[in-house]
Short mmCIF file of C-alpha atoms in Angstrom, two decimals:
data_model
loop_
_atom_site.label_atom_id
_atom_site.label_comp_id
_atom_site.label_asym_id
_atom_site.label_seq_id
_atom_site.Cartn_x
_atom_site.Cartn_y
_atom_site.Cartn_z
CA UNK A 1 104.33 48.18 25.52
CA UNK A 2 101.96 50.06 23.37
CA UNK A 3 98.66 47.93 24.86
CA UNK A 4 100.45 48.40 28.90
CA UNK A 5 100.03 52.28 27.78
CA UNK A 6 96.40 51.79 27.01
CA UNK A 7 95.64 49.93 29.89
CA UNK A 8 97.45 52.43 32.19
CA UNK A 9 94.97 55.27 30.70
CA UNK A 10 91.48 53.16 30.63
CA UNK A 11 92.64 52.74 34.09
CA UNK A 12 91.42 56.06 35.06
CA UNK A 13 87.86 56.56 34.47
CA UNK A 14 87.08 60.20 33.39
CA UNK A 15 83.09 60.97 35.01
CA UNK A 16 81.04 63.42 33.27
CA UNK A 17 77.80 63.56 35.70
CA UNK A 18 76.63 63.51 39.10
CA UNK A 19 74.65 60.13 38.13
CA UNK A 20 77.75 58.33 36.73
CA UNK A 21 79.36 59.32 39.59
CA UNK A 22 77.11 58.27 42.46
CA UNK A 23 76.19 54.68 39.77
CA UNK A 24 80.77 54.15 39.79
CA UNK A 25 80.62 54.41 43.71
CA UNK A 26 78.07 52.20 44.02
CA UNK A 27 79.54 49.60 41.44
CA UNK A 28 82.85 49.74 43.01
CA UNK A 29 81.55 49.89 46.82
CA UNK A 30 84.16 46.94 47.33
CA UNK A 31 87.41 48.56 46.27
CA UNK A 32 88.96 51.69 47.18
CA UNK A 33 87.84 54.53 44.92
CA UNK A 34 90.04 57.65 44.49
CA UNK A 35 88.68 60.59 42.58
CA UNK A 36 90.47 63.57 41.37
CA UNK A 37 88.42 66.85 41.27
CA UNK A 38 90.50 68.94 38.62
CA UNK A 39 90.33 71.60 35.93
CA UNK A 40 91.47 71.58 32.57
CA UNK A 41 93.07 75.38 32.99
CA UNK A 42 95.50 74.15 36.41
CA UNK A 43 99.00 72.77 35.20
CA UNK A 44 99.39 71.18 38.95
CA UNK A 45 95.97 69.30 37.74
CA UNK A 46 97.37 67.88 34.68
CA UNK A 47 100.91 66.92 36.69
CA UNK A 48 98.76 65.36 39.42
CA UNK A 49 97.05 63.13 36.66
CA UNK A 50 100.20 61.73 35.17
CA UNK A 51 100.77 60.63 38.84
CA UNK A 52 97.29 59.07 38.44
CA UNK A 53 98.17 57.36 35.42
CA UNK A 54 101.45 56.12 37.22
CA UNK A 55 99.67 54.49 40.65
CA UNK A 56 97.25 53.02 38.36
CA UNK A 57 99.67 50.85 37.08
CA UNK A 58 101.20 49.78 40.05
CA UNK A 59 97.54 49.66 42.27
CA UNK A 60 95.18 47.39 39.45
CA UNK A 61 92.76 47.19 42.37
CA UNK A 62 92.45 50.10 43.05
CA UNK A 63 89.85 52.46 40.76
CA UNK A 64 91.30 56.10 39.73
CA UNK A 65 88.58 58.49 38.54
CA UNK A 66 88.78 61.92 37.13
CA UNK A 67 85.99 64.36 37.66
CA UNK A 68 86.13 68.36 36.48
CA UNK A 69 85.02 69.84 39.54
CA UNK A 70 83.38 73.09 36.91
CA UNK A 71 81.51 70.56 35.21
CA UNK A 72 79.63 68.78 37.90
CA UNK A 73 79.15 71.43 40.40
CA UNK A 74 76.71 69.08 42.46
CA UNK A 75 79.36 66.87 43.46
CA UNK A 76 81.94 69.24 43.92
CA UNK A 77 79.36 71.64 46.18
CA UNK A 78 78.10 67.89 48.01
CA UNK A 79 82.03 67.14 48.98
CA UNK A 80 83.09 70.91 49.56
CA UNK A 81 85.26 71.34 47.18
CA UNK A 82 86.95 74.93 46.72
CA UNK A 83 90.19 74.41 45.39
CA UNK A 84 92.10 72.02 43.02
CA UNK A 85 93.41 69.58 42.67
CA UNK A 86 91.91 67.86 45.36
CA UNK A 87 91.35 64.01 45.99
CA UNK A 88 88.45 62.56 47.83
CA UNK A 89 88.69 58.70 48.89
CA UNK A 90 86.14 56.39 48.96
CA UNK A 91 84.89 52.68 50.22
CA UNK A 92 81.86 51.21 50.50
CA UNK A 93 80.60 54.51 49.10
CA UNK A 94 81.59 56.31 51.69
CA UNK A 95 84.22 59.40 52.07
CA UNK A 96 86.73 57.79 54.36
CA UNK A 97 89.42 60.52 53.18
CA UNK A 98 90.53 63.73 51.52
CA UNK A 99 93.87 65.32 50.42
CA UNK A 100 93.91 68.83 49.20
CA UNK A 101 96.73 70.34 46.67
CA UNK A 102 99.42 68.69 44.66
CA UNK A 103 101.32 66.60 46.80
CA UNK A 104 102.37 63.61 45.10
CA UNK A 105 104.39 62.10 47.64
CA UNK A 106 100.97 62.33 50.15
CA UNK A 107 99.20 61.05 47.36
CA UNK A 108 100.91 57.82 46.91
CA UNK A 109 101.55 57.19 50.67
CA UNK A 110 97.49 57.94 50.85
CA UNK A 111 96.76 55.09 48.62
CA UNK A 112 98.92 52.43 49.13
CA UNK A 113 97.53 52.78 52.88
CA UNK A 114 93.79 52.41 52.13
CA UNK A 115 94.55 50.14 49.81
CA UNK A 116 96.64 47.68 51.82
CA UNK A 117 94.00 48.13 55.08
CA UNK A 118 91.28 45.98 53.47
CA UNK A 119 87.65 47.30 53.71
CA UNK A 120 86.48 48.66 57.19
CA UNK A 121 84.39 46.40 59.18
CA UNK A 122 81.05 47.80 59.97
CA UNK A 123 81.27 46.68 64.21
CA UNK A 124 83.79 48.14 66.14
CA UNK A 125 83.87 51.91 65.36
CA UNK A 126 83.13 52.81 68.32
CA UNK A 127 86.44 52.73 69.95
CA UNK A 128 88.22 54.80 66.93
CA UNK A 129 85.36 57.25 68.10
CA UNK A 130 86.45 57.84 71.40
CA UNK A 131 90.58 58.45 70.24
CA UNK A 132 89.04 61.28 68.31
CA UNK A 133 86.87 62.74 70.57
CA UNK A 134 90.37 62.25 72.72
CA UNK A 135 92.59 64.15 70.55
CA UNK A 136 89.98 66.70 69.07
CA UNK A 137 89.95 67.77 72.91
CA UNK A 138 93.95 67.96 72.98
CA UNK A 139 93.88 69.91 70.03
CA UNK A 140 91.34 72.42 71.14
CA UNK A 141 93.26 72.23 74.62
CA UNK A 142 96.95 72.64 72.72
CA UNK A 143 97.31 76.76 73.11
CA UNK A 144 95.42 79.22 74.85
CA UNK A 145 94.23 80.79 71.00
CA UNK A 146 93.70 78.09 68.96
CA UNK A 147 92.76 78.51 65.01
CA UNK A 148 91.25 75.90 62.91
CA UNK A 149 91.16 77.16 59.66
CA UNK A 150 92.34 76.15 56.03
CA UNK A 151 95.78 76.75 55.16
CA UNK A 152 98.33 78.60 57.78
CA UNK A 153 98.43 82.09 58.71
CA UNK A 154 101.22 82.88 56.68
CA UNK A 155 99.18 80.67 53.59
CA UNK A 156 95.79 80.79 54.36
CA UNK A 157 93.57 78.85 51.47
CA UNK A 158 90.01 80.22 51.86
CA UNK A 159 88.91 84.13 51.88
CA UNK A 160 86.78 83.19 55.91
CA UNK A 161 90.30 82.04 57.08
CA UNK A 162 92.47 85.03 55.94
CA UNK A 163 89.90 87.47 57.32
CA UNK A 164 90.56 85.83 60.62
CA UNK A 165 93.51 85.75 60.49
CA UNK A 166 94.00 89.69 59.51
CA UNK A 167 91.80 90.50 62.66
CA UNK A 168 93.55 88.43 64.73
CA UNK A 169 96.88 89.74 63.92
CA UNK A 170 95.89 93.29 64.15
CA UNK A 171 94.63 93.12 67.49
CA UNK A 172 98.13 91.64 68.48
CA UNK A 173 96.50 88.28 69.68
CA UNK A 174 98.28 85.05 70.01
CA UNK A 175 97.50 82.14 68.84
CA UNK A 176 97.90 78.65 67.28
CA UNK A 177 96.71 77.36 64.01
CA UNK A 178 95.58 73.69 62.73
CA UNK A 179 95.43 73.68 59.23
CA UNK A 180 92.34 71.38 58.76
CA UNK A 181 93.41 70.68 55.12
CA UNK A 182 96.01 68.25 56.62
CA UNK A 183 93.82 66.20 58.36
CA UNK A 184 89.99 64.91 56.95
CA UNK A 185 89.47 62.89 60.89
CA UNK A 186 89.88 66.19 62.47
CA UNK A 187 88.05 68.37 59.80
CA UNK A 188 85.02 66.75 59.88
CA UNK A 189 84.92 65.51 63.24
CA UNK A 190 85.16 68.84 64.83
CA UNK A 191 82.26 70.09 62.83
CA UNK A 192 80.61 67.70 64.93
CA UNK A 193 82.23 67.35 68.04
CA UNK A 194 81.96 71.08 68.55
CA UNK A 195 78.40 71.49 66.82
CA UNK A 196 79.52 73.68 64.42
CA UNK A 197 79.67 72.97 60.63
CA UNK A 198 82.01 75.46 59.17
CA UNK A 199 85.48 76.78 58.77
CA UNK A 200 87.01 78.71 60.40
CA UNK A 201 86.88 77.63 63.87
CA UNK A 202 88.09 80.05 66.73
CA UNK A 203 88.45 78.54 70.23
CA UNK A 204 90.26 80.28 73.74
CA UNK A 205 91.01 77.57 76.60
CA UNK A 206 89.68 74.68 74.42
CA UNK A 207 86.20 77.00 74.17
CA UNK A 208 84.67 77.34 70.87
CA UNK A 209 83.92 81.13 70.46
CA UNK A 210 83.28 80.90 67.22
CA UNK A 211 83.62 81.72 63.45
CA UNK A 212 84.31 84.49 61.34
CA UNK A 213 80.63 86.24 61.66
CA UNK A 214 80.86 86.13 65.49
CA UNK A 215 84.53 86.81 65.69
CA UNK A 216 83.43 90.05 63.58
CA UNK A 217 80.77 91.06 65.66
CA UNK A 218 83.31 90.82 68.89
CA UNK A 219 85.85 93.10 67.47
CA UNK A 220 82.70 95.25 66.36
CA UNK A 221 81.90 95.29 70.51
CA UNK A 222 84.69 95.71 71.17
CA UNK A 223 85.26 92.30 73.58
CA UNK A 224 87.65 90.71 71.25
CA UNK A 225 90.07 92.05 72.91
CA UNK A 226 88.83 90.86 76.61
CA UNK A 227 88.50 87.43 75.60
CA UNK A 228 91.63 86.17 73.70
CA UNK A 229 95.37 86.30 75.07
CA UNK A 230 97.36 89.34 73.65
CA UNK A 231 101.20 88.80 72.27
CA UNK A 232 103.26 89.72 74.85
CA UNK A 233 105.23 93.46 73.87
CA UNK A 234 108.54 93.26 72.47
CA UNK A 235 109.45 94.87 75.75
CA UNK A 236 108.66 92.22 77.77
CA UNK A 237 110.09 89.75 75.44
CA UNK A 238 113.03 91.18 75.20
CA UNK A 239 113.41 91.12 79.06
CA UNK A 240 112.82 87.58 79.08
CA UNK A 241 115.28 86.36 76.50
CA UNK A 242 117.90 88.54 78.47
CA UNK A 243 117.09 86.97 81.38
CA UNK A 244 117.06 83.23 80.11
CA UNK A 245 120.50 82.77 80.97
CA UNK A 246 122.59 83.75 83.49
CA UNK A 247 124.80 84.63 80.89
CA UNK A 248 123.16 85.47 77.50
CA UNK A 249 125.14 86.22 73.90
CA UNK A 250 123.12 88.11 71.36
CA UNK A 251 125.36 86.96 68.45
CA UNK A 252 125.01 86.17 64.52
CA UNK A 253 124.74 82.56 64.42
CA UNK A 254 124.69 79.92 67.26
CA UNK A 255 127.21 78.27 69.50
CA UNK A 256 128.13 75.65 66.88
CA UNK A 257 128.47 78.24 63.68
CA UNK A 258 129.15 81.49 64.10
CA UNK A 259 127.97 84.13 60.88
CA UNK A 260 130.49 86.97 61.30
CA UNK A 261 133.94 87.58 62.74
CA UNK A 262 133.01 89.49 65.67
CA UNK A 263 130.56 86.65 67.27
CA UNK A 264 133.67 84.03 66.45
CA UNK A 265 136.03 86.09 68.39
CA UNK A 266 133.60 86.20 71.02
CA UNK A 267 132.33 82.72 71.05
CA UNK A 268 136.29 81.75 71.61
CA UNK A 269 136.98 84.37 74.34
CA UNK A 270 133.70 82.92 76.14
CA UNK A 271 134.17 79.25 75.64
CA UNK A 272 138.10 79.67 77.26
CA UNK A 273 136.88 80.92 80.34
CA UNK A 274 134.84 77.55 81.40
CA UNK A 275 131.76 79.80 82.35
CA UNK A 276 127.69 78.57 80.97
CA UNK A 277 126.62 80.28 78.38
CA UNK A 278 122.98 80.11 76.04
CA UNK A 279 123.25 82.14 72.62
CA UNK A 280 120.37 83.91 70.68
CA UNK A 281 120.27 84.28 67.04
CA UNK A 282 119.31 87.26 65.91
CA UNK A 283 119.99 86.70 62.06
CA UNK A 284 116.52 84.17 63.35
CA UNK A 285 114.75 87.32 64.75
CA UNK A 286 114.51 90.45 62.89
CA UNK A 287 112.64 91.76 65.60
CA UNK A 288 114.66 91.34 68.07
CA UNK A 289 117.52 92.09 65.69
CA UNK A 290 116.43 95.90 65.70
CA UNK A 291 114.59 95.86 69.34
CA UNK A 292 117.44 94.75 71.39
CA UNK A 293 119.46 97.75 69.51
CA UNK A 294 117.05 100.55 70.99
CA UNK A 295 116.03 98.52 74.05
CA UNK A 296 120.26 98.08 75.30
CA UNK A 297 121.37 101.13 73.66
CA UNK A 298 123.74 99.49 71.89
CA UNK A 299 123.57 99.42 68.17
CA UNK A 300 125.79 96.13 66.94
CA UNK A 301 126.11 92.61 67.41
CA UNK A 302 127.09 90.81 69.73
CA UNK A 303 125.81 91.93 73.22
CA UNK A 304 126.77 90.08 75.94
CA UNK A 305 124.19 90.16 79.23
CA UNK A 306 124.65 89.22 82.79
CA UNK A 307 121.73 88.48 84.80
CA UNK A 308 119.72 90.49 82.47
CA UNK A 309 122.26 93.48 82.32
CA UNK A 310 124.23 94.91 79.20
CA UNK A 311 128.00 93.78 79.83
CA UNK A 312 128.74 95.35 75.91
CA UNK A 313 130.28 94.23 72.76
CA UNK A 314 133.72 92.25 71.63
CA UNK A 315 135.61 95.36 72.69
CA UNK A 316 134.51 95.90 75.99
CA UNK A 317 134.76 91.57 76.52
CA UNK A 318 138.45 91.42 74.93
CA UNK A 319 139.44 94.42 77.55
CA UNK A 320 137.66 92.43 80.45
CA UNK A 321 139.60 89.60 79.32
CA UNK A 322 142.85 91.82 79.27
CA UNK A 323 142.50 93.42 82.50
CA UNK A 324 141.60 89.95 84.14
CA UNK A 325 138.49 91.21 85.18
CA UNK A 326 135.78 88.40 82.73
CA UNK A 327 135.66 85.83 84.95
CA UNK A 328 134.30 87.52 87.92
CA UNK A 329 132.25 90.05 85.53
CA UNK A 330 130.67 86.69 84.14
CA UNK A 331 129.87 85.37 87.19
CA UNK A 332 127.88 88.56 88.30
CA UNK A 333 130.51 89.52 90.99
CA UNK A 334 130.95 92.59 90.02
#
């Protein structure tokens, strides 16, 4: 047991220097290499390198190397690394993939795929090329607004990223993020395919405008605002989600679970009269909780709407209902 624990810990290699490092890459060109750039003062380092430990014993073939990415700045600046942990794979010397943060899970699923695909052929790269190029023009293509940055907007993991963000919001644009932490293909092959080496990456209708500096200088110039799609106003919103349906129930809840006694009663008075109905949320939606209030007049839940109208609340539905009057009310006849 005691000599299974020893081999489990030589099998992660600790490197000390950007010479040992570049010498173990080259000595181990034939397997996969994974190398964890940590820091002695991050707990979620020390977690991630008892998960080391643990897929060392289970992947013998595979070499697990530790590197403090404070102590050999070279090779953490080379690989661009600004956070930890974070895991850089390698074969044949070369960086075929990255995974950023603790995620153990990722982790494992990461290596036991390299590891089972054998090493890359040298031929026949081009065609992997060309999906790429494919989906990198998807992506670009996948809103009018799209963000490529690191992190989300709600999580954004460099200082460039949540700048952009911050502008972006408080101009009221919309738009989409990728966060290019989740994908190494698409973070490094944009940098190419779009001629433009850092993050982050601001495109409208699958155009690159730009990064943070020029992004800056448009809100400076006041263009920004020409050249990306606003948010549409809560107004308008609002107009459209009345209008989705031909009948429309603002409630608490949904259709199949109800969140308060009111939107049950309702629910039951609407499903016994046979008549379509879509429901909307608004526990989902604070603001549309509070705009639908000022924009119907109406200040609880649920409204009921008609072809975009304001039919009222469970009292005015259960006297409809009484006087005999729902149906035709529902159906926009009166």
């Amino acid at each position: 047991m005691a000599a299974g624990a020893a081999e489990a810990a030589a099998a992660v290699v600790e490197v000390g220097s950007a010479g040992q490092f570049e010498e173990l890459l080259r000595l181990r060109a034939k397997s996969l290499v994974v190398v964890h750039f940590w820091a002695p003062w991050a707990p979620q380092c020390t977690q991630m390198n008892g998960v080391m430990a643990e897929l060392a014993k289970e992947q013998p073939q595979v070499s697990f190397v530790k590197l403090e990415a404070e102590a050999v700045p070279e090779v953490s600046e080379k690989y661009e690394i600004s956070s930890v942990p974070t895991f850089l794979f390698f074969k044949n010397s070369q960086k075929i993939d990255r995974l950023d943060g603790a995620h153990a899970p990722e982790l494992t699923k990461k290596v036991q795929r390299h590891a089972s695909s054998g090493s890359f052929p040298p031929s026949g790269n081009e065609h992997p090329k060309e999906d790429l190029s494919l989906r990198l023009k998807k992506l670009i293509h996948a809103a009018p607004c799209m963000l490529f940055m690191k992190g989300t907007p709600q999580e954004p993991r460099c200082g460039f990223s949540k700048q952009m963000v911050e502008i972006l919001n408080k101009h009221n644009i919309q738009f989409s993020s990728f966060d290019i932490f989740s994908d190494e293909e698409v973070r490094q092959g944009l940098k190419t395919y779009s001629s433009w080496p850092t993050y982050p990456q601001l495109y409208v209708s699958g155009e690159l405008i730009g990064g943070l500096d020029i992004v800056k200088e448009l809100e400076a110039s006041e263009e920004l605002d020409t050249i990306c799609p606003k948010a549409p106003k809560l107004e308008e919103r609002l107009k459209v989600l009345t209008n989705k349906a031909s009948v429309m129930l603002f409630m608490k809840g949904n259709k199949q679970e109800a969140k308060c006694g009111f939107s049950k009663q309702i629910l039951e008075i609407l499903n016994s009269t046979g008549v379509d109905y879509e429901t909307f949320d608004i526990l989902e939606d604070e603001e549309v909780r509070q705009g639908l209030k000022t924009y119907s007049n109406w200040p609880t839940y649920p409204q009921l709407y008609v072809k975009g109208e304001l039919v009222g609340g469970l009292d005015i539905v259960k006297e409809l209902k009484e006087n005999g009057e729902l149906l035709s009310v529902l159906k926009g006849e009166n």
